[in-house]
Structure formats: C-alpha cells, structure tokens
Amino acid sequence: IFEKFNLRCIMEFTEFNQAQMQLLEMMSFVRTPESLADLNKVISDYFAQQAQEEINRLWATGELNDEKVENFRHLHERTPYK
C-alpha cells in the first residue's frame, strides 16, 4: 500500500510519458538487486546499440570519417571558469 501511495503522490506532481509509465509499471517485477542489475544491463545494451547504429549511419553518409575522429582526439572543450 505504501508503494502505491508513493507512486500516486509522484504522479500528482509529475506527468509521465507512455514509455516512462510502462517502465515504472515494469519496475514492480524487480524484486532483487540481481534483477535490477540485469535490467540495467539490458537498458544499457539497448542504448549502446542505438548509439552504434547512429555512428554507423554517420559513417556511411560521410558525416563522420577518419579525419573528424582524429580531430576529436585533439578537441579540448572545457567550461571556462571565472
């Protein structure tokens, strides 16, 4: 009951999109630290795959190439501090 109350309180103040709601509902099945670690791995793997596919797309279209990758190695963009 306490968990449902907390969820209702959160939902009163936050508007979740469909994906967030589905993940929140699925979290009720995560009952052990091992399950949470497995879920984290699956989600991390998914986003790593998405990033790799985008890199492959950029490479295939020529938006990314060896020269640009080499320029990244020498890029030093830091927040200026006063």
Coordinates of N, CA and C in Angstrom, one line a residue:
I1 N 0.8 -1.2 0.0 CA 0.0 0.0 0.0 C 0.9 1.2 0.0
F2 N 1.9 1.3 0.8 CA 2.8 2.4 0.9 C 3.4 2.7 -0.5
E3 N 3.9 1.7 -1.2 CA 4.4 1.9 -2.5 C 3.4 2.5 -3.5
K4 N 2.2 2.1 -3.4 CA 1.2 2.6 -4.3 C 0.9 4.1 -3.9
F5 N 0.9 4.4 -2.6 CA 0.7 5.7 -2.2 C 1.8 6.6 -2.7
N6 N 3.0 6.2 -2.6 CA 4.1 7.0 -3.1 C 4.0 7.2 -4.6
L7 N 3.6 6.2 -5.3 CA 3.5 6.3 -6.8 C 2.4 7.4 -7.1
R8 N 1.3 7.3 -6.4 CA 0.2 8.3 -6.6 C 0.7 9.7 -6.3
C9 N 1.5 9.9 -5.2 CA 2.0 11.2 -4.9 C 2.9 11.7 -6.0
I10 N 3.8 10.9 -6.5 CA 4.7 11.3 -7.5 C 3.9 11.6 -8.8
M11 N 2.9 10.8 -9.1 CA 2.1 11.1 -10.3 C 1.3 12.3 -10.2
E12 N 1.0 12.8 -9.0 CA 0.2 14.0 -8.9 C 1.1 15.2 -9.3
F13 N 2.4 15.1 -9.1 CA 3.2 16.2 -9.4 C 4.0 16.1 -10.7
T14 N 4.1 14.9 -11.2 CA 4.9 14.7 -12.4 C 4.0 14.1 -13.5
E15 N 4.1 14.6 -14.7 CA 3.4 14.0 -15.8 C 4.4 13.1 -16.6
F16 N 4.1 11.8 -16.6 CA 5.0 10.8 -17.2 C 4.5 10.6 -18.7
N17 N 5.4 10.3 -19.6 CA 5.0 9.9 -20.9 C 4.8 8.4 -20.9
Q18 N 4.3 7.9 -22.0 CA 3.9 6.5 -22.1 C 5.1 5.5 -21.8
A19 N 6.3 5.8 -22.3 CA 7.4 5.0 -22.0 C 7.8 5.0 -20.6
Q20 N 7.8 6.2 -19.9 CA 8.1 6.3 -18.5 C 7.1 5.5 -17.7
M21 N 5.8 5.6 -18.0 CA 4.8 4.8 -17.3 C 5.0 3.3 -17.4
Q22 N 5.3 2.9 -18.6 CA 5.5 1.4 -18.8 C 6.7 1.0 -18.0
L23 N 7.8 1.7 -18.0 CA 9.0 1.3 -17.2 C 8.6 1.3 -15.7
L24 N 7.9 2.3 -15.3 CA 7.5 2.4 -13.9 C 6.7 1.2 -13.5
E25 N 5.8 0.8 -14.3 CA 4.9 -0.4 -14.0 C 5.8 -1.7 -14.0
M26 N 6.7 -1.8 -15.0 CA 7.6 -3.0 -15.0 C 8.5 -3.1 -13.8
M27 N 8.8 -2.0 -13.2 CA 9.7 -2.0 -12.0 C 9.1 -2.8 -10.9
S28 N 7.8 -2.9 -10.8 CA 7.2 -3.7 -9.8 C 7.6 -5.2 -9.8
F29 N 8.1 -5.6 -10.9 CA 8.6 -7.0 -11.0 C 10.1 -7.2 -10.6
V30 N 10.8 -6.1 -10.4 CA 12.2 -6.1 -10.0 C 12.2 -6.2 -8.5
R31 N 12.6 -7.4 -8.0 CA 12.5 -7.7 -6.6 C 13.8 -7.9 -5.9
T32 N 14.9 -8.1 -6.7 CA 16.2 -8.4 -6.1 C 17.2 -7.5 -6.8
P33 N 18.4 -7.3 -6.1 CA 19.4 -6.5 -6.7 C 19.9 -7.1 -8.0
E34 N 19.9 -8.4 -8.1 CA 20.3 -9.1 -9.3 C 19.4 -8.8 -10.5
S35 N 18.1 -8.8 -10.2 CA 17.1 -8.4 -11.3 C 17.3 -7.0 -11.7
L36 N 17.6 -6.1 -10.8 CA 17.9 -4.7 -11.1 C 19.1 -4.6 -12.0
A37 N 20.2 -5.3 -11.6 CA 21.4 -5.3 -12.4 C 21.2 -5.8 -13.8
D38 N 20.4 -6.9 -13.9 CA 20.0 -7.4 -15.2 C 19.3 -6.4 -16.1
L39 N 18.3 -5.7 -15.5 CA 17.5 -4.7 -16.2 C 18.4 -3.6 -16.6
N40 N 19.3 -3.1 -15.7 CA 20.2 -2.1 -16.1 C 21.1 -2.5 -17.3
K41 N 21.5 -3.7 -17.3 CA 22.4 -4.2 -18.4 C 21.6 -4.2 -19.7
V42 N 20.4 -4.7 -19.7 CA 19.5 -4.7 -20.9 C 19.3 -3.3 -21.4
I43 N 19.0 -2.4 -20.5 CA 18.7 -1.0 -21.0 C 20.0 -0.4 -21.5
S44 N 21.1 -0.6 -20.8 CA 22.4 -0.1 -21.3 C 22.8 -0.6 -22.6
D45 N 22.6 -1.9 -22.8 CA 22.9 -2.6 -24.1 C 22.0 -2.0 -25.2
Y46 N 20.8 -1.7 -24.9 CA 19.9 -1.1 -25.9 C 20.4 0.2 -26.4
F47 N 20.8 1.1 -25.4 CA 21.2 2.5 -25.8 C 22.6 2.4 -26.5
A48 N 23.4 1.5 -26.1 CA 24.7 1.3 -26.7 C 24.5 0.9 -28.2
Q49 N 23.6 0.0 -28.4 CA 23.2 -0.5 -29.8 C 22.7 0.7 -30.6
Q50 N 21.8 1.5 -30.0 CA 21.3 2.7 -30.7 C 22.4 3.7 -31.1
A51 N 23.4 3.9 -30.2 CA 24.5 4.8 -30.5 C 25.3 4.2 -31.6
Q52 N 25.6 2.9 -31.5 CA 26.4 2.3 -32.6 C 25.8 2.4 -33.9
E53 N 24.5 2.2 -34.0 CA 23.7 2.3 -35.3 C 23.8 3.7 -35.8
E54 N 23.7 4.7 -34.9 CA 23.8 6.1 -35.4 C 25.3 6.4 -35.9
I55 N 26.3 5.9 -35.2 CA 27.6 6.1 -35.6 C 27.8 5.4 -37.0
N56 N 27.3 4.2 -37.2 CA 27.4 3.5 -38.5 C 26.7 4.4 -39.6
R57 N 25.5 4.9 -39.2 CA 24.8 5.8 -40.2 C 25.6 7.0 -40.6
L58 N 26.2 7.7 -39.6 CA 27.0 8.8 -39.9 C 28.2 8.5 -40.7
W59 N 28.8 7.3 -40.4 CA 30.0 6.9 -41.2 C 29.6 6.6 -42.7
A60 N 28.5 5.9 -42.8 CA 28.0 5.5 -44.2 C 27.6 6.8 -45.0
T61 N 27.2 7.8 -44.4 CA 26.8 9.0 -45.1 C 27.9 10.0 -45.3
G62 N 29.1 9.7 -44.7 CA 30.2 10.6 -44.8 C 30.2 11.7 -43.8
E63 N 29.2 11.8 -42.9 CA 29.2 12.8 -41.9 C 30.2 12.6 -40.9
L64 N 30.7 11.4 -40.7 CA 31.8 11.0 -39.8 C 32.8 10.3 -40.6
N65 N 34.1 10.6 -40.4 CA 35.2 10.0 -41.2 C 36.4 10.0 -40.3
D66 N 37.5 9.4 -40.8 CA 38.8 9.3 -40.0 C 39.3 10.7 -39.6
E67 N 39.2 11.7 -40.5 CA 39.7 13.0 -40.2 C 38.9 13.6 -39.0
K68 N 37.6 13.5 -39.0 CA 36.8 14.0 -37.9 C 37.1 13.3 -36.6
V69 N 37.2 12.0 -36.7 CA 37.6 11.2 -35.5 C 38.9 11.7 -34.9
E70 N 39.9 11.9 -35.8 CA 41.2 12.4 -35.4 C 41.1 13.8 -34.7
N71 N 40.2 14.6 -35.3 CA 40.0 16.0 -34.7 C 39.4 15.9 -33.3
F72 N 38.6 14.9 -33.1 CA 38.0 14.7 -31.7 C 39.1 14.4 -30.7
R73 N 40.1 13.7 -31.1 CA 41.2 13.4 -30.2 C 41.9 14.6 -29.6
H74 N 41.9 15.7 -30.4 CA 42.7 16.9 -30.0 C 41.7 18.0 -29.6
L75 N 40.4 17.7 -29.4 CA 39.4 18.7 -29.1 C 39.5 18.9 -27.5
H76 N 39.5 20.1 -27.1 CA 39.6 20.4 -25.7 C 38.5 21.5 -25.4
E77 N 37.3 21.0 -25.3 CA 36.2 21.9 -24.9 C 35.9 21.8 -23.5
R78 N 36.2 22.8 -22.7 CA 36.0 22.8 -21.3 C 35.2 24.0 -20.9
T79 N 34.5 23.9 -19.8 CA 33.7 25.0 -19.3 C 34.7 26.1 -18.8
P80 N 34.6 27.3 -19.2 CA 35.5 28.3 -18.7 C 35.1 28.7 -17.3
Y81 N 36.1 28.7 -16.4 CA 35.8 29.1 -15.0 C 36.3 30.5 -14.8
K82 N 35.6 31.2 -14.0 CA 35.9 32.6 -13.7 C 36.7 32.7 -12.5

